[in-house]
Amino acid sequence: MKNSKTKFMFVMGGVVSSLGKGIASASTAYLLQSRGINLTMLKIDPYINVDPGTMNPYQHGEVYVLDDGAETDLDLGHYERYTNLTLTQKNNFTSGQIYQTVIMKERRGDYLGKTVQVVPHITDEIKRRIFDVAEGKDLIIVEIGGTIGDIEGQPFIEAIRQMRFDVGRENTLYVILTLIPYIRVSGELKTKPTQHSVKELQSLGIQPDIILCRAEKPLTNEMKGKISLFCNVEKEAVITAIDVKNVYEIPLKFHQEELESLVIKKLNLKCNSLSINEWEKMVYRIKHPKDTVNIAFVGKYTKLKESYKSLIEAFVHAGAKLNVHVNLNWVDAEQIDSSSTKNILSNMDGMLVPGGFGERGIEGKIKAIKYARESKVPFLGICLGMQGAVIEFARDVARLNNADSEEFHPEASCKIIHLAKKWIKDEKIIERDEKSEKGGTMRLGAYPCQIKKGTKAYQAYNKELIYERHRHRYEFNNDYRKVLEEKGLIISGESPDGEFVEIAEIKNHPFFVGTQFHPEFKSRPLSPHPLILEFVKNAYEKRRTKEKHS
Ligand code: GLN
C-alpha cells in the first residue's frame, strides 16, 4: 500500500458545513501548482449514495460532469476551475461506492470467511482508493466532505489517521477549516467553536497541523496566539481565511497569509518561485468592471443558485475577459405567460435557458425563447434550453404544431426531441430504453462534435473539432432534420458520424445558438468558454447599440 514519493494533504471541516472547504482546497492547489508542484485532488463524500447523479439539485447543488462521464460533487468543478486539471471518476468517491466494493468482495469470498469490519476492511478500501489516485504525483489534496463529528465521516477520518503511520509523519499534513464567528453586539471574534472542533478531531486521533479560520475580519496576532495555545498548533499555522465577495480572490488572500509556503515547508516539497500575475489581473478585472450587461436566466431551480454553479462561474469568466459585470437576472420560467413575457424580458441584453429535467416550466421557457427569437435578443440555450429552442422553432416557424419532447409527452405525435436508444462511447456500444434505471442511463461526458464553417458556432470556437461534456437522456430527432433545415434551422455542430445534433442555430439573428452539451463544465477563469464568451459579447454589443440609439 505504500506510495513512496507522494505527499498527502487532508482537508477537513469543523464547526459548521458550507465554509467553503472545496474552494479553500482548490485555492491552495492553485498556489502550489503555481510553484511547480505536480498535484491532484480528491473529494470524499461520506453519504451513502453511489454518486450524486440521482440527487436532487435543490438539496445537493449541481452535479458536475467530467470528461469520462463521471457525475460528481460540485467541488470537482472548483478543483478543475482553479487548477485546470482534467479529473476522472477516481477523483471523487462516496461511502456508497466503498461499501459497494467491500460487499461485492465479501460476496465473492475475497475475505476468506473473516468477519468484515469497518476497521480494517472499509478503511483499507478507502486507503486503497486514495493511493490509487495519488499514484505518480508529488502531492494529493484530499478533501473529506461533511464536518468533524458526523457519523458517516468517521471511517474516513480513521483511514486518514492510519495513513500517517503508513506513509510517515513527514509525508502527511492535516488541515482543518473552521469558523470564527463575529459577535456583533460585543464586536468580537470568538475562538471557542474552533477549540471544540479541534478537540473533537484530537479525540479521533488526529492533531491538525494547520487551522484555516474562516472569519469576517482578519484574526489579530493575539487571537492566533490563543488558538495556537488551545489547539496545540504553531502560531504561524493559524491562518485567516477571510470572507471575500469574489471567490477567485481566495488564492491571493491565502498567499498573503503565506499558506502555500507553510504547506511547502511542512511537507518539504520541491518547488519553484510563484507566478500568479495573470490570476491577479483576472481578479482585478472582476472587481473593477467597466460596464454591466443584463442576462435573463430563465430556469426552474432559480431559488437555489448552487444548482447552476458552473454556469454562473462561466459568466464570471467571460465577464472578466471582457471587463464587464454580467448581471444574471433570475427569471422563474413558471412566471412567464403570454402577457408577462415582454414586461419581464424587454430590458434584457441577452437570454439564457439552462439545462434541466422534467416538464415543469417548459412552456414558459418556450415562450421566452420565442420572444428572444422574434425580438432578436441574443440567446443561448443549453441542453434542455436547446431542446426547447428547437421545439419552439418547429412549432412556430415550421408549423409543426404538435412538436414536443418525448420527455414531457411520451405519446406525442411529433417528437422533435426523442430518446436515442443506442450510441458509441469510447468505442463501446451503449444501449438504453424507456425502462432503463434512472441512475447511469444518460449520455454522459465528453463527446466529439464537428463544427460547420461559416456559422456562429465556428466563429466562437474557430475550430472544426471540439469535445464537450454531456448529461442528458433525450436528443434531436433526425427524422425532422430536413424539414427544419428547409425552414432555416442551421445544424452547426454534430457528432462526427452525423447521428447526433450537437449545436443548432438560426439565420438572420444576431446570436441564437442552442447546444445539446454543457459548455459551462469546460469554462476556466483564465480561459472562458468560447461560446459563452461569444454570447456575452453579443449581448454587450446589443446593449451598446441600444444606448447609442436612445
Ligand atoms: N431533460 C433533458 C434530457 O434529459 C435535458 C437534460 C439537460 O438539460 N441536462 O435530455
Coordinates of C-alpha atoms and ligand atoms in Angstrom, one line a residue:
M1 CA 0.0 0.0 0.0
K2 CA 3.0 2.3 0.2
N3 CA 3.4 5.1 -2.2
S4 CA 7.0 6.2 -1.8
K5 CA 7.0 9.6 -3.4
T6 CA 3.7 11.3 -2.9
K7 CA 2.8 13.6 -0.1
F8 CA -0.7 13.7 1.3
M9 CA -2.6 16.8 2.5
F10 CA -6.0 16.2 4.1
V11 CA -8.6 18.9 4.4
M12 CA -11.4 18.6 6.9
G13 CA -14.2 20.9 8.1
G14 CA -15.1 21.9 11.7
V15 CA -17.9 23.9 13.4
V16 CA -20.4 24.0 10.5
S17 CA -20.8 22.9 6.9
S18 CA -20.7 25.2 3.9
L19 CA -17.5 27.1 5.0
G20 CA -16.0 26.6 1.5
K21 CA -13.7 23.6 2.0
G22 CA -13.8 22.9 -1.7
I23 CA -12.8 26.4 -2.7
A24 CA -10.2 26.5 0.1
S25 CA -8.7 23.2 -1.2
A26 CA -8.8 24.3 -4.8
S27 CA -7.2 27.7 -4.0
T28 CA -4.4 26.0 -2.1
A29 CA -3.9 23.6 -5.0
Y30 CA -3.8 26.6 -7.4
L31 CA -1.0 28.2 -5.4
L32 CA 1.0 25.0 -5.0
Q33 CA 0.6 24.3 -8.7
S34 CA 1.9 27.8 -9.5
R35 CA 5.0 26.9 -7.6
G36 CA 5.5 23.9 -10.0
I37 CA 4.1 21.1 -7.8
N38 CA 2.6 18.3 -9.8
L39 CA -0.6 17.5 -7.8
T40 CA -4.0 16.0 -8.0
M41 CA -7.1 16.4 -5.9
L42 CA -9.7 14.0 -4.4
K43 CA -13.1 14.7 -2.8
I44 CA -14.5 12.1 -0.5
D45 CA -18.3 12.3 0.1
P46 CA -19.4 10.5 3.2
Y47 CA -23.0 10.0 2.0
I48 CA -24.3 6.5 1.1
N49 CA -25.5 7.4 -2.5
V50 CA -23.2 5.8 -5.0
D51 CA -22.8 9.0 -6.9
P52 CA -24.6 12.4 -6.8
G53 CA -26.2 11.7 -10.2
T54 CA -29.6 11.0 -8.8
M55 CA -29.6 13.5 -6.0
N56 CA -32.0 16.4 -6.0
P57 CA -30.1 19.6 -7.1
Y58 CA -32.3 21.5 -4.6
Q59 CA -30.6 19.6 -1.8
H60 CA -27.2 19.0 -3.2
G61 CA -26.4 21.6 -5.8
E62 CA -25.1 21.0 -9.2
V63 CA -24.0 17.6 -10.5
Y64 CA -20.6 18.3 -12.1
V65 CA -19.8 16.1 -15.1
L66 CA -16.2 15.1 -16.0
D67 CA -14.8 14.2 -19.4
D68 CA -15.0 10.5 -18.6
G69 CA -18.7 10.8 -17.8
A70 CA -18.4 10.6 -14.0
E71 CA -21.2 12.5 -12.3
T72 CA -19.5 14.1 -9.3
D73 CA -19.8 16.6 -6.5
L74 CA -19.8 20.3 -7.4
D75 CA -16.4 20.6 -5.6
L76 CA -14.8 18.9 -8.5
G77 CA -15.9 21.9 -10.5
H78 CA -13.9 24.2 -8.2
Y79 CA -10.9 21.8 -8.5
E80 CA -11.0 21.8 -12.3
R81 CA -11.6 25.6 -12.5
Y82 CA -8.7 26.6 -10.2
T83 CA -6.2 24.0 -11.3
N84 CA -7.0 23.3 -15.0
L85 CA -6.7 19.6 -14.2
T86 CA -8.9 17.2 -16.1
L87 CA -10.1 14.9 -13.3
T88 CA -11.6 11.4 -13.6
Q89 CA -14.1 9.3 -11.8
K90 CA -11.3 8.3 -9.4
N91 CA -11.1 11.8 -8.1
N92 CA -14.4 11.6 -6.2
F93 CA -15.9 8.7 -4.2
T94 CA -18.6 8.2 -1.7
S95 CA -19.3 5.8 1.2
G96 CA -21.8 4.1 -1.1
Q97 CA -19.0 3.2 -3.5
I98 CA -16.7 2.0 -0.7
Y99 CA -19.4 -0.2 0.8
Q100 CA -20.5 -1.5 -2.6
T101 CA -16.9 -2.7 -3.4
V102 CA -16.4 -4.2 0.1
I103 CA -19.7 -6.1 0.0
M104 CA -19.0 -7.3 -3.6
K105 CA -15.6 -8.6 -2.4
E106 CA -17.3 -10.3 0.6
R107 CA -19.8 -12.0 -1.7
R108 CA -17.0 -13.2 -4.0
G109 CA -15.3 -14.8 -1.0
D110 CA -12.3 -12.5 -1.1
Y111 CA -12.2 -12.2 2.7
L112 CA -11.9 -15.9 3.2
G113 CA -14.6 -16.2 5.7
K114 CA -13.3 -13.4 8.0
T115 CA -15.7 -11.1 9.8
V116 CA -15.9 -8.0 7.5
Q117 CA -15.5 -4.8 9.6
V118 CA -15.2 -1.0 9.3
V119 CA -11.6 -1.3 10.6
P120 CA -9.8 -2.7 8.7
H121 CA -11.9 -3.6 5.6
I122 CA -13.7 -0.4 5.0
T123 CA -10.7 1.8 6.0
D124 CA -8.4 -0.4 3.8
E125 CA -10.7 0.2 0.8
I126 CA -10.6 3.9 1.4
K127 CA -6.9 4.0 1.6
R128 CA -6.5 1.8 -1.5
R129 CA -8.5 4.4 -3.5
I130 CA -6.5 7.3 -2.1
F131 CA -3.2 5.6 -3.0
D132 CA -4.6 4.7 -6.4
V133 CA -5.5 8.2 -7.5
A134 CA -2.3 9.7 -5.9
E135 CA 0.0 7.5 -7.9
G136 CA 2.8 9.3 -9.7
K137 CA 2.0 12.8 -8.2
D138 CA 4.1 14.9 -5.9
L139 CA 1.1 15.8 -3.8
I140 CA -2.6 14.9 -3.4
I141 CA -5.0 17.2 -1.7
V142 CA -7.8 15.1 -0.2
E143 CA -11.0 16.8 1.0
I144 CA -13.2 15.0 3.4
G145 CA -16.9 16.1 2.9
G146 CA -19.1 16.9 5.9
T147 CA -18.0 18.2 9.3
I148 CA -15.9 16.6 12.1
G149 CA -18.2 14.6 14.3
D150 CA -20.6 13.4 11.5
I151 CA -21.3 9.7 11.9
E152 CA -20.8 9.0 8.2
G153 CA -17.4 10.6 8.1
Q154 CA -15.8 8.6 10.9
P155 CA -14.4 5.7 8.7
F156 CA -12.7 8.3 6.5
I157 CA -11.2 10.1 9.5
E158 CA -10.0 6.8 10.8
A159 CA -8.5 5.9 7.4
I160 CA -6.5 9.1 7.1
R161 CA -5.4 8.8 10.7
Q162 CA -3.8 5.5 9.9
M163 CA -2.1 6.9 6.8
R164 CA 0.3 9.0 8.9
F165 CA 1.6 5.6 10.1
D166 CA 1.5 4.1 6.6
V167 CA 3.5 6.8 4.8
G168 CA 5.2 8.7 7.6
R169 CA 4.7 11.9 9.5
E170 CA 6.8 13.9 7.1
N171 CA 4.5 13.0 4.2
T172 CA 1.2 13.8 5.7
L173 CA -0.5 17.1 6.6
Y174 CA -3.8 17.6 8.3
V175 CA -5.7 20.8 7.7
I176 CA -9.0 21.8 9.4
L177 CA -11.1 24.7 8.2
T178 CA -13.2 26.2 10.9
L179 CA -15.4 29.2 11.6
I180 CA -14.5 32.1 13.8
P181 CA -17.9 33.8 14.3
Y182 CA -18.1 37.5 14.8
I183 CA -20.4 38.6 17.5
R184 CA -21.8 41.9 16.5
V185 CA -23.1 43.1 19.9
S186 CA -19.7 42.8 21.6
G187 CA -17.7 43.4 18.4
E188 CA -15.6 40.2 19.0
L189 CA -14.4 37.2 17.0
K190 CA -14.9 34.0 19.0
T191 CA -12.5 31.1 19.0
K192 CA -14.4 28.7 21.2
P193 CA -16.2 26.7 18.5
T194 CA -12.8 26.2 16.8
Q195 CA -11.3 24.9 20.0
H196 CA -14.2 22.4 20.4
S197 CA -13.9 21.2 16.8
V198 CA -10.2 20.7 17.2
K199 CA -10.7 18.8 20.5
E200 CA -13.2 16.5 18.6
L201 CA -10.6 15.9 15.9
Q202 CA -8.0 15.1 18.5
S203 CA -10.3 12.7 20.2
L204 CA -10.4 10.8 16.9
G205 CA -6.6 10.6 17.0
I206 CA -5.7 13.5 14.6
Q207 CA -3.7 16.5 15.6
P208 CA -4.2 19.2 12.9
D209 CA -1.1 20.8 11.5
I210 CA -2.8 23.9 10.0
I211 CA -6.0 25.6 11.1
L212 CA -7.7 27.7 8.4
C213 CA -10.0 30.1 10.2
R214 CA -12.9 31.4 8.2
A215 CA -13.7 34.9 9.5
E216 CA -15.4 38.2 8.6
K217 CA -12.3 40.1 9.9
P218 CA -8.6 39.3 10.0
L219 CA -7.5 37.5 13.1
T220 CA -5.3 39.5 15.3
N221 CA -1.9 38.3 16.4
E222 CA -3.2 37.8 19.8
M223 CA -6.1 35.6 18.6
K224 CA -3.8 33.5 16.5
G225 CA -1.8 33.0 19.7
K226 CA -4.8 31.9 21.6
I227 CA -5.9 29.4 19.0
S228 CA -2.3 28.2 18.8
L229 CA -2.2 27.6 22.5
F230 CA -5.6 25.9 22.9
C231 CA -5.4 23.8 19.8
N232 CA -1.8 22.7 20.0
V233 CA -0.7 24.1 16.6
E234 CA 2.1 26.6 15.9
K235 CA 1.0 30.2 15.7
E236 CA 2.3 30.6 12.1
A237 CA 0.0 27.7 11.2
V238 CA -3.1 29.6 12.2
I239 CA -4.3 31.2 9.0
T240 CA -7.1 33.7 8.4
A241 CA -9.5 32.6 5.6
I242 CA -11.2 35.9 5.2
D243 CA -14.7 36.3 3.7
V244 CA -14.5 37.7 0.2
K245 CA -17.1 38.7 -2.4
N246 CA -15.3 37.2 -5.3
V247 CA -14.1 33.6 -4.8
Y248 CA -11.2 34.0 -7.2
E249 CA -9.6 36.3 -4.6
I250 CA -9.1 33.5 -2.2
P251 CA -5.8 32.2 -3.6
L252 CA -4.5 35.8 -3.3
K253 CA -5.6 36.1 0.3
F254 CA -4.1 32.7 1.1
H255 CA -0.9 33.8 -0.5
Q256 CA -0.8 36.9 1.7
E257 CA -1.1 34.7 4.7
E258 CA 1.8 32.6 3.3
L259 CA -0.3 29.4 3.3
E260 CA 1.4 27.8 0.4
S261 CA 4.9 28.4 1.8
L262 CA 3.8 26.8 5.0
V263 CA 2.5 23.7 3.2
I264 CA 5.7 23.5 1.2
K265 CA 7.8 23.8 4.4
K266 CA 5.8 21.3 6.4
L267 CA 5.8 18.7 3.6
N268 CA 9.3 19.6 2.4
L269 CA 8.1 19.9 -1.2
K270 CA 10.4 20.8 -4.0
C271 CA 9.2 23.9 -5.8
N272 CA 9.8 27.0 -8.0
S273 CA 9.0 30.6 -7.3
L274 CA 5.4 31.8 -7.6
S275 CA 3.9 33.2 -10.7
I276 CA 0.3 34.4 -10.4
N277 CA 0.2 37.6 -12.4
E278 CA -2.5 36.5 -14.9
W279 CA -4.7 35.4 -12.0
E280 CA -4.2 38.8 -10.2
K281 CA -5.1 40.7 -13.4
M282 CA -8.3 38.5 -13.8
V283 CA -9.3 39.2 -10.2
Y284 CA -8.7 42.9 -10.8
R285 CA -10.9 42.9 -13.9
I286 CA -13.7 41.2 -12.0
K287 CA -13.5 43.7 -9.2
H288 CA -13.4 46.7 -11.5
P289 CA -15.8 46.1 -14.4
K290 CA -16.1 48.9 -16.9
D291 CA -19.8 48.2 -17.6
T292 CA -22.7 45.9 -17.0
V293 CA -24.6 43.5 -19.2
N294 CA -28.0 42.1 -18.2
I295 CA -28.8 38.5 -19.0
A296 CA -32.2 36.9 -18.3
F297 CA -31.5 33.5 -16.7
V298 CA -34.8 31.6 -17.4
G299 CA -34.8 28.4 -15.3
K300 CA -36.6 26.2 -12.9
Y301 CA -34.3 26.0 -9.8
T302 CA -33.7 29.7 -9.7
K303 CA -34.1 29.7 -5.9
L304 CA -31.1 27.5 -5.5
K305 CA -28.3 29.0 -7.4
E306 CA -25.9 26.2 -6.4
S307 CA -27.6 24.0 -8.9
Y308 CA -26.2 26.2 -11.7
K309 CA -22.8 26.7 -10.2
S310 CA -20.6 26.1 -13.2
L311 CA -22.8 28.2 -15.4
I312 CA -22.7 31.1 -13.0
E313 CA -18.9 30.8 -12.9
A314 CA -18.7 30.6 -16.6
F315 CA -20.3 34.0 -16.8
V316 CA -17.9 35.4 -14.3
H317 CA -15.0 34.1 -16.5
A318 CA -16.5 35.6 -19.7
G319 CA -17.2 38.9 -17.8
A320 CA -13.6 39.0 -16.5
K321 CA -12.2 38.6 -20.1
L322 CA -14.5 41.4 -21.4
N323 CA -14.1 43.5 -18.3
V324 CA -17.9 43.8 -17.8
H325 CA -20.1 42.6 -15.0
V326 CA -22.5 40.0 -16.2
N327 CA -25.7 40.6 -14.2
L328 CA -27.8 37.5 -14.1
N329 CA -31.5 38.2 -13.7
W330 CA -33.2 35.2 -12.3
V331 CA -36.5 34.5 -14.1
D332 CA -38.7 31.7 -12.9
A333 CA -40.0 30.0 -16.0
E334 CA -43.3 29.3 -14.4
Q335 CA -44.0 33.0 -14.1
I336 CA -43.8 33.5 -17.8
D337 CA -47.0 33.6 -19.8
S338 CA -48.1 35.4 -22.9
S339 CA -48.9 38.6 -21.1
S340 CA -45.9 38.8 -18.9
T341 CA -43.1 37.9 -21.3
K342 CA -42.4 41.4 -22.7
N343 CA -42.5 43.0 -19.2
I344 CA -40.1 40.6 -17.8
L345 CA -37.7 40.4 -20.7
S346 CA -37.7 43.6 -22.6
N347 CA -34.8 45.2 -20.6
M348 CA -32.5 42.3 -21.1
D349 CA -29.4 42.3 -23.3
G350 CA -29.4 38.6 -23.6
M351 CA -31.3 35.4 -22.6
L352 CA -30.0 32.1 -21.3
V353 CA -32.1 29.0 -20.9
P354 CA -30.1 26.4 -19.0
G355 CA -30.3 22.7 -18.7
G356 CA -33.0 21.0 -16.7
F357 CA -35.1 17.9 -16.3
G358 CA -38.9 17.4 -16.3
E359 CA -41.8 19.3 -17.8
R360 CA -42.3 21.9 -15.1
G361 CA -41.8 25.4 -16.5
I362 CA -41.1 24.2 -20.0
E363 CA -44.0 26.1 -21.7
G364 CA -42.8 29.4 -20.0
K365 CA -39.3 28.7 -21.3
I366 CA -40.6 28.2 -24.8
K367 CA -42.5 31.5 -24.6
A368 CA -39.3 33.2 -23.5
I369 CA -37.4 31.6 -26.4
K370 CA -40.0 32.8 -28.9
Y371 CA -39.5 36.3 -27.6
A372 CA -35.7 36.1 -27.9
R373 CA -36.0 34.8 -31.5
E374 CA -38.6 37.3 -32.6
S375 CA -37.1 40.3 -30.8
K376 CA -33.6 39.4 -31.8
V377 CA -32.3 39.2 -28.3
P378 CA -29.0 37.2 -28.2
F379 CA -29.9 33.8 -26.9
L380 CA -28.0 30.8 -25.7
G381 CA -29.9 27.5 -24.9
I382 CA -28.1 24.8 -23.1
C383 CA -29.2 21.2 -23.3
L384 CA -32.9 21.5 -22.3
G385 CA -32.6 25.1 -23.4
M386 CA -31.5 23.9 -26.9
Q387 CA -34.3 21.3 -27.0
G388 CA -36.8 24.0 -26.1
A389 CA -35.4 26.3 -28.8
V390 CA -35.8 23.5 -31.4
I391 CA -39.4 22.7 -30.3
E392 CA -40.3 26.4 -30.4
F393 CA -38.8 26.7 -34.0
A394 CA -40.7 23.6 -35.1
R395 CA -44.0 24.8 -33.7
D396 CA -43.8 28.4 -34.8
V397 CA -41.6 28.6 -37.9
A398 CA -42.1 25.1 -39.4
R399 CA -45.7 25.0 -38.3
L400 CA -45.4 21.6 -36.7
N401 CA -48.0 22.5 -34.1
N402 CA -47.6 19.3 -32.0
A403 CA -43.8 19.5 -31.8
D404 CA -42.8 18.2 -28.4
S405 CA -40.2 16.2 -26.4
E406 CA -40.7 12.6 -25.5
E407 CA -39.5 13.5 -22.0
F408 CA -42.7 15.6 -21.4
H409 CA -45.2 13.7 -23.6
P410 CA -44.2 10.1 -24.4
E411 CA -47.3 9.7 -26.6
A412 CA -46.8 13.0 -28.6
S413 CA -47.3 12.7 -32.3
C414 CA -44.4 14.9 -33.3
K415 CA -41.4 14.0 -31.1
I416 CA -38.8 16.5 -32.3
I417 CA -36.8 15.5 -29.2
H418 CA -36.7 11.8 -28.5
L419 CA -34.9 9.1 -26.6
A420 CA -31.9 7.9 -28.5
K421 CA -31.5 4.2 -27.8
K422 CA -28.0 3.4 -28.9
W423 CA -24.7 5.2 -29.3
I424 CA -21.0 4.7 -29.1
K425 CA -18.7 5.9 -26.3
D426 CA -15.0 5.2 -26.3
E427 CA -15.6 2.5 -28.9
K428 CA -18.2 0.8 -26.8
I429 CA -21.8 0.5 -27.8
I430 CA -24.2 1.8 -25.2
E431 CA -27.9 0.9 -25.2
R432 CA -30.9 2.1 -23.2
D433 CA -34.7 2.2 -23.5
E434 CA -37.7 3.7 -21.7
K435 CA -37.4 1.1 -18.9
S436 CA -33.7 1.6 -18.1
E437 CA -32.9 2.5 -14.5
K438 CA -32.6 6.2 -13.7
G439 CA -29.1 6.1 -12.4
G440 CA -26.5 5.9 -15.1
T441 CA -28.6 5.9 -18.3
M442 CA -27.7 9.3 -19.6
R443 CA -25.4 10.2 -22.4
L444 CA -22.6 11.4 -20.1
G445 CA -19.2 13.0 -20.5
A446 CA -17.1 14.4 -23.4
Y447 CA -18.1 13.6 -27.0
P448 CA -16.6 14.9 -30.2
C449 CA -18.5 17.5 -32.2
Q450 CA -17.8 18.6 -35.7
I451 CA -18.4 22.3 -36.4
K452 CA -19.7 23.7 -39.7
K453 CA -17.7 26.6 -41.1
G454 CA -19.4 29.9 -41.6
T455 CA -21.7 29.5 -38.6
K456 CA -21.9 31.4 -35.3
A457 CA -20.5 28.3 -33.6
Y458 CA -17.5 28.3 -35.8
Q459 CA -17.0 32.0 -35.2
A460 CA -16.9 31.3 -31.5
Y461 CA -14.7 28.2 -31.5
N462 CA -12.6 28.9 -34.6
K463 CA -12.1 25.1 -34.8
E464 CA -13.7 22.3 -36.6
L465 CA -13.5 19.6 -34.0
I466 CA -14.3 20.1 -30.3
Y467 CA -15.1 17.9 -27.3
E468 CA -17.8 18.9 -24.9
R469 CA -19.5 17.3 -21.9
H470 CA -23.0 15.9 -21.9
R471 CA -25.6 15.0 -19.4
H472 CA -29.0 14.1 -20.8
R473 CA -31.3 11.4 -22.0
Y474 CA -33.0 12.9 -25.0
E475 CA -31.8 14.1 -28.4
F476 CA -32.7 15.9 -31.5
N477 CA -34.8 13.5 -33.7
N478 CA -33.1 13.3 -37.1
D479 CA -36.4 12.4 -38.8
Y480 CA -37.2 16.1 -38.6
R481 CA -33.8 17.4 -39.6
K482 CA -34.6 18.0 -43.2
V483 CA -37.9 19.9 -42.7
L484 CA -36.4 22.1 -40.0
E485 CA -33.3 22.9 -42.1
E486 CA -35.5 23.8 -45.0
K487 CA -37.2 26.4 -42.8
G488 CA -33.9 27.9 -41.8
L489 CA -32.6 25.9 -38.8
I490 CA -28.8 25.5 -39.1
I491 CA -27.2 22.4 -37.6
S492 CA -23.9 23.9 -36.9
G493 CA -22.4 21.1 -34.8
E494 CA -23.0 17.3 -35.0
S495 CA -21.3 14.1 -33.9
P496 CA -18.7 13.1 -36.5
D497 CA -20.9 10.1 -37.6
G498 CA -23.8 12.5 -38.1
E499 CA -26.0 10.6 -35.6
F500 CA -26.4 13.4 -33.1
V501 CA -27.2 17.0 -33.5
E502 CA -25.0 18.9 -31.1
I503 CA -25.5 22.6 -31.9
A504 CA -28.4 24.3 -33.6
E505 CA -28.7 28.0 -34.6
I506 CA -30.9 30.2 -36.8
K507 CA -30.3 32.7 -39.6
N508 CA -30.9 36.4 -39.5
H509 CA -30.4 36.8 -35.8
P510 CA -27.5 38.4 -34.0
F511 CA -26.9 35.3 -31.9
F512 CA -29.3 32.4 -31.4
V513 CA -27.5 29.2 -30.5
G514 CA -28.5 26.0 -28.7
T515 CA -26.1 23.3 -27.6
Q516 CA -27.0 19.7 -26.6
F517 CA -23.9 19.7 -24.4
H518 CA -23.0 21.7 -21.4
P519 CA -20.3 24.2 -22.3
E520 CA -20.1 25.5 -18.7
F521 CA -18.2 22.5 -17.5
K522 CA -15.2 23.5 -19.5
S523 CA -15.0 27.2 -18.7
R524 CA -12.0 28.3 -16.7
P525 CA -11.2 31.6 -15.1
L526 CA -8.3 32.3 -17.4
S527 CA -9.8 30.7 -20.5
P528 CA -13.6 31.4 -20.6
H529 CA -15.7 29.1 -22.7
P530 CA -15.6 30.4 -26.3
L531 CA -19.4 30.0 -26.9
I532 CA -20.4 31.7 -23.6
L533 CA -17.9 34.4 -24.3
E534 CA -19.3 35.0 -27.8
F535 CA -22.8 35.1 -26.3
V536 CA -21.9 37.7 -23.7
K537 CA -20.0 39.7 -26.4
N538 CA -23.2 39.8 -28.5
A539 CA -25.4 40.7 -25.6
Y540 CA -23.0 43.5 -24.7
E541 CA -23.0 44.7 -28.3
K542 CA -26.8 44.8 -28.2
R543 CA -26.6 46.9 -25.1
R544 CA -24.2 49.4 -26.6
T545 CA -26.2 49.7 -29.8
K546 CA -29.4 50.3 -27.8
E547 CA -27.6 53.0 -25.7
K548 CA -26.3 54.8 -28.9
H549 CA -29.9 55.0 -30.2
S550 CA -31.5 56.2 -27.0
Ligands
GLN1 N1 -34.0 16.7 -19.7 C1 -33.3 16.8 -20.9 C2 -32.7 15.4 -21.3 O1 -32.6 14.5 -20.5 C3 -32.2 17.8 -20.9 C4 -31.2 17.5 -19.9 C5 -30.3 18.7 -19.5 O2 -30.6 19.8 -19.7 N2 -29.1 18.4 -18.9 O3 -32.4 15.2 -22.5

